[in-house]
Short mmCIF file of C-alpha atoms and ligand atoms in Angstrom, two decimals:
data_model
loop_
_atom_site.label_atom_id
_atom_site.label_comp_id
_atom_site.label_asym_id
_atom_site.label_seq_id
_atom_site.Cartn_x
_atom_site.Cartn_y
_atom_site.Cartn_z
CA UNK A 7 119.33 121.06 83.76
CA UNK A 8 116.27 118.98 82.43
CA UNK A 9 112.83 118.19 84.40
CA UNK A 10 111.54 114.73 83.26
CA UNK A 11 108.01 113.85 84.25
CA UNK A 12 106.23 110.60 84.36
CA UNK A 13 102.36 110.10 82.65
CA UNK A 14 100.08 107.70 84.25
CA UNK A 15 102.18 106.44 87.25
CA UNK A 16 99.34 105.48 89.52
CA UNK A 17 96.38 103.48 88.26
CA UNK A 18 93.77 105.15 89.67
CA UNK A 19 94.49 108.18 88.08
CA UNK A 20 95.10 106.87 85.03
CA UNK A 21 91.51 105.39 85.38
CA UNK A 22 90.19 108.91 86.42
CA UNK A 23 91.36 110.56 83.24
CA UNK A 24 90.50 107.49 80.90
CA UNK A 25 93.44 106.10 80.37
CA UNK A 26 94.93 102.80 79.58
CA UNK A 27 97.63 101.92 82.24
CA UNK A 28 100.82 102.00 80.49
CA UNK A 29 103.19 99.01 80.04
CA UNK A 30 106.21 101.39 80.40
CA UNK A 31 106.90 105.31 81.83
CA UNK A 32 105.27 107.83 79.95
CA UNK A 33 107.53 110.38 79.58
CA UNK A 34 107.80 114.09 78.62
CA UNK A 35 109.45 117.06 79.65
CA UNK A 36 109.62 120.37 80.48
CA UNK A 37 111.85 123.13 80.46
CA UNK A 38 113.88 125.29 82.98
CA UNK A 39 111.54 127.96 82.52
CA UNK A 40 108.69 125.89 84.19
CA UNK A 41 110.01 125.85 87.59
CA UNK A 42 108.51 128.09 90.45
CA UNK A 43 110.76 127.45 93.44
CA UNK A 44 110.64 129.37 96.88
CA UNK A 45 106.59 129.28 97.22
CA UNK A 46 106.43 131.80 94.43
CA UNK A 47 102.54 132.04 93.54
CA UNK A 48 101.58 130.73 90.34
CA UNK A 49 99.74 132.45 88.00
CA UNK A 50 96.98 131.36 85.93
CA UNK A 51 97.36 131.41 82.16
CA UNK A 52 94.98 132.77 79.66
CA UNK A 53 95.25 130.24 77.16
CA UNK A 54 93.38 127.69 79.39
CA UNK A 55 89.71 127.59 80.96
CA UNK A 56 90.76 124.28 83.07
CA UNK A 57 94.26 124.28 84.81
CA UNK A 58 94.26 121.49 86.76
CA UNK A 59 97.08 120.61 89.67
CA UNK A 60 99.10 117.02 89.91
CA UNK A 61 100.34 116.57 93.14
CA UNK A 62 103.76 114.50 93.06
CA UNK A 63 107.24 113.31 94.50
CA UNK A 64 110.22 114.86 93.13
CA UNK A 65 113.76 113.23 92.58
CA UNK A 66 116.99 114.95 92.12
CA UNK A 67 120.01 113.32 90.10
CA UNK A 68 122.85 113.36 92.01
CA UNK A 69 125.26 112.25 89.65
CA UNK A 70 125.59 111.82 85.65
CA UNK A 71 124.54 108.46 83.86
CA UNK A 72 123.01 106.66 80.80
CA UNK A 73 121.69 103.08 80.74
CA UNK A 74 121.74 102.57 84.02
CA UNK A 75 120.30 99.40 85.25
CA UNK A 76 117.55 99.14 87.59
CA UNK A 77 119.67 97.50 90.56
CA UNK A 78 122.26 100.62 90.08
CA UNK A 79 119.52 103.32 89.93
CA UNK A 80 119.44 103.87 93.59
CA UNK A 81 123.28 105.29 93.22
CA UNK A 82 121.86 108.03 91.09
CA UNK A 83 119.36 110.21 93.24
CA UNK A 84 119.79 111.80 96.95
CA UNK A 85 117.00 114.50 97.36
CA UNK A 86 113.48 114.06 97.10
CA UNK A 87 110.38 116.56 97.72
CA UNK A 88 106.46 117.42 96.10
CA UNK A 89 105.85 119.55 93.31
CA UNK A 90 102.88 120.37 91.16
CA UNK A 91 102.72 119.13 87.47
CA UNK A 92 100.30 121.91 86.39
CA UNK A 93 98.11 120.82 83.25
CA UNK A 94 96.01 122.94 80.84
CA UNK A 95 93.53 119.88 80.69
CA UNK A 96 91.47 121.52 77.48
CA UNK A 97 94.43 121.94 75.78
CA UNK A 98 95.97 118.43 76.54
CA UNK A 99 92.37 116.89 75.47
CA UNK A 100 92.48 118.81 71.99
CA UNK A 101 96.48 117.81 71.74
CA UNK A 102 95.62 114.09 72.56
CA UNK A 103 92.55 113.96 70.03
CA UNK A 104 94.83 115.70 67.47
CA UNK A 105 97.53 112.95 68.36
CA UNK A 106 99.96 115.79 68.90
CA UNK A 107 102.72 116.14 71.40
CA UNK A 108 101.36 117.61 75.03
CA UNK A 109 103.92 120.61 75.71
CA UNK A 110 101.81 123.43 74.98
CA UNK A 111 99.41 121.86 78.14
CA UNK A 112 102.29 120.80 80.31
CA UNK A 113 105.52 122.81 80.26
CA UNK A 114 104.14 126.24 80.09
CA UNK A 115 106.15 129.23 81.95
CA UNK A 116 105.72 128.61 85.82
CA UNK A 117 103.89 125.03 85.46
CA UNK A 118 106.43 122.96 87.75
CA UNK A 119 106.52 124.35 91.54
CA UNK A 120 109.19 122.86 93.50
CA UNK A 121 109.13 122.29 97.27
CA UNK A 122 112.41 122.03 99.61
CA UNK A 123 114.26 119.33 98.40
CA UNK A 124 115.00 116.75 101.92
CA UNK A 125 118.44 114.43 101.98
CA UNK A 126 116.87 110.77 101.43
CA UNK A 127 118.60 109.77 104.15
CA UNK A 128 117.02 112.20 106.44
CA UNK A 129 113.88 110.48 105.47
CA UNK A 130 112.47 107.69 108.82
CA UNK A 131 111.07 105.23 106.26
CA UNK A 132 112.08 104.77 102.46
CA UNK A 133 110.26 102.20 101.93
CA UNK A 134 107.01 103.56 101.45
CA UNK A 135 106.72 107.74 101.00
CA UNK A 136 103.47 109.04 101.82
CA UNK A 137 102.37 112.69 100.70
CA UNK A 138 99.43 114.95 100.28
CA UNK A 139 98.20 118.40 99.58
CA UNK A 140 95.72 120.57 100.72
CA UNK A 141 93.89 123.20 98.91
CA UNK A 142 92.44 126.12 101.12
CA UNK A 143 93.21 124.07 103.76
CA UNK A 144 91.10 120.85 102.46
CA UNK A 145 92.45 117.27 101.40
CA UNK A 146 92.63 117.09 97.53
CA UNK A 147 95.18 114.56 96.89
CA UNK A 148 97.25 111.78 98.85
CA UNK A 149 99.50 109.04 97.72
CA UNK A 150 102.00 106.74 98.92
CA UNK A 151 105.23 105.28 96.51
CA UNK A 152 104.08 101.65 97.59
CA UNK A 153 100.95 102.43 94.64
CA UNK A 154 103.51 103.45 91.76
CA UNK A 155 103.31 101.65 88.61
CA UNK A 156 106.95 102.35 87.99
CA UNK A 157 109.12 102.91 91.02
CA UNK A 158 111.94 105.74 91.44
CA UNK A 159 114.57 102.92 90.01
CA UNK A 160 112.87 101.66 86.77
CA UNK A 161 111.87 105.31 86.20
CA UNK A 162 115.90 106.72 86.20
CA UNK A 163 116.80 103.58 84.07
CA UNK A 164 113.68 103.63 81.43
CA UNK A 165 114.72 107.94 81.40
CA UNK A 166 118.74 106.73 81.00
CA UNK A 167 117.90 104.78 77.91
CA UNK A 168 117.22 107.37 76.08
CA UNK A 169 118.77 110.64 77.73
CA UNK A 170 121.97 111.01 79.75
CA UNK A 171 121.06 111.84 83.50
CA UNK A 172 122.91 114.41 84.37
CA UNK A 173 123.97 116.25 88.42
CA UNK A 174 120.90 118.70 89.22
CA UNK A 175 118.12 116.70 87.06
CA UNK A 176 114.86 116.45 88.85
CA UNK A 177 111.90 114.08 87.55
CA UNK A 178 108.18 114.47 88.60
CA UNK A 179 107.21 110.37 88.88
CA UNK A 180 103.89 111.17 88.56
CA UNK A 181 100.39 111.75 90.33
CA UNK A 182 97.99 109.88 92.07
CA UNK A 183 94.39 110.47 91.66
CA UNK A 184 92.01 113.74 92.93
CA UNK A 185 93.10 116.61 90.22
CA UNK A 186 91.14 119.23 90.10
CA UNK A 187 91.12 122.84 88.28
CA UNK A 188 92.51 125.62 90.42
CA UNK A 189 91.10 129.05 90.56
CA UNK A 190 92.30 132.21 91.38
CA UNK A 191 92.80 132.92 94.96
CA UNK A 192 93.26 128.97 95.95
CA UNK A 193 96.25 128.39 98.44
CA UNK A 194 97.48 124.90 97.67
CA UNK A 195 100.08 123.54 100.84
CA UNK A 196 102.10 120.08 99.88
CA UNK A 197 103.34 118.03 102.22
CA UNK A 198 106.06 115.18 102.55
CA UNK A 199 105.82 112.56 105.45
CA UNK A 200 103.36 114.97 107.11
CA UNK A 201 105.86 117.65 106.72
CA UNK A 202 105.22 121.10 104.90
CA UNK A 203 107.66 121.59 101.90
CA UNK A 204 105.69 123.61 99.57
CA UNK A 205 102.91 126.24 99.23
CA UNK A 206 101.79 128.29 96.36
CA UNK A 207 98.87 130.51 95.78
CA UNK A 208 97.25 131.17 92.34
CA UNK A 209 96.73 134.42 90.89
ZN1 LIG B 303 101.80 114.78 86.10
#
């Protein structure tokens, strides 16, 4: 099973974190080990001063692919749900000054919570997904798919032209803006169409 994620998918945060919006997905990964499921708590690293939490909507692959065009990428994911893309932001910054690759920031042990996935077709409107998350029970982050840069089908088929999708993949498409750095103690509750799929606390 892989975990794709998507850089830079909503212009505002791009703009937050000083960066150029991309003309295509920006794309890395991160392993198995990454993934909290079951509102597990997460616990902070010592490598970092700065953990900071992405808020974003979650696709699973629901059947295996490669170069799969836009207008078929529909076909090729079912469930959908929020998860955190948890980011060492000091490390990142030193990897992106260094020009090195950002794993060491991004797909550390426990960095990918995962809420329930939900059927899309269980979802009232497709059209336009809204989501948000609370931390101790304030509004940190909210985004809707209708601001994506790339959408859910130009995501699978820019992923497919360069890795076979496979059953059981799941891509992160990316956050909108309002990170922040998490501390110890903080309860962070995500939320899909107004409904609660995920909660972790950091320890
Ligand atoms: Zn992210």
């Amino acid at each position: 099973m892989k975990i794709f994620c998507v850089g830079r998918n909503y212009s505002e945060h791009a703009k937050e974190l000083n960066n150029e919006i991309p003309d295509a997905p920006v794309l890395f990964c991160k392993p198995e080990t990454a993934l909290l499921k079951n509102n597990e708590p997460f616990f902070l690293p010592d490598f970092s001063n700065d953990v900071h939490h992405e808020l974003e909507l979650v696709i699973r692959i629901c059947r295996n692919g490669k170069r799969i065009e836009p207008r078929f990428a529909h076909k090729y994911y079912d469930h959908i749900t929020v998860g955190i893309d948890f980011t060492a932001r000091d490390l990142q910054q030193k990897q992106k000054e260094k020009g090195l690759p950002w794993e060491i920031s991004k797909a550390f042990d426990g960095s990918a919570p995962l809420g329930i996935l939900i059927p899309l077709n269980q979802l009232k409107r497709k059209e336009n997904i809204h989501f948000h998350m609370l931390k101790n029970g304030k509004l940190v982050q909210e985004g809707e798919t209708a601001e994506m840069l790339f959408n859910f089908d130009q995501i699978i088929s820019y992923i497919s032209t360069f890795f076979t999708l496979k059953t059981g993949d799941l891509i992160y498409t990316g956050t909108p803006s309002g990170v922040g750095k998490v501390l110890i103690g903080d309860k962070l509750e995500a939320f899909l169409e107004g409904q609660k799929l995920l909660h972790t606390e950091v320890k």
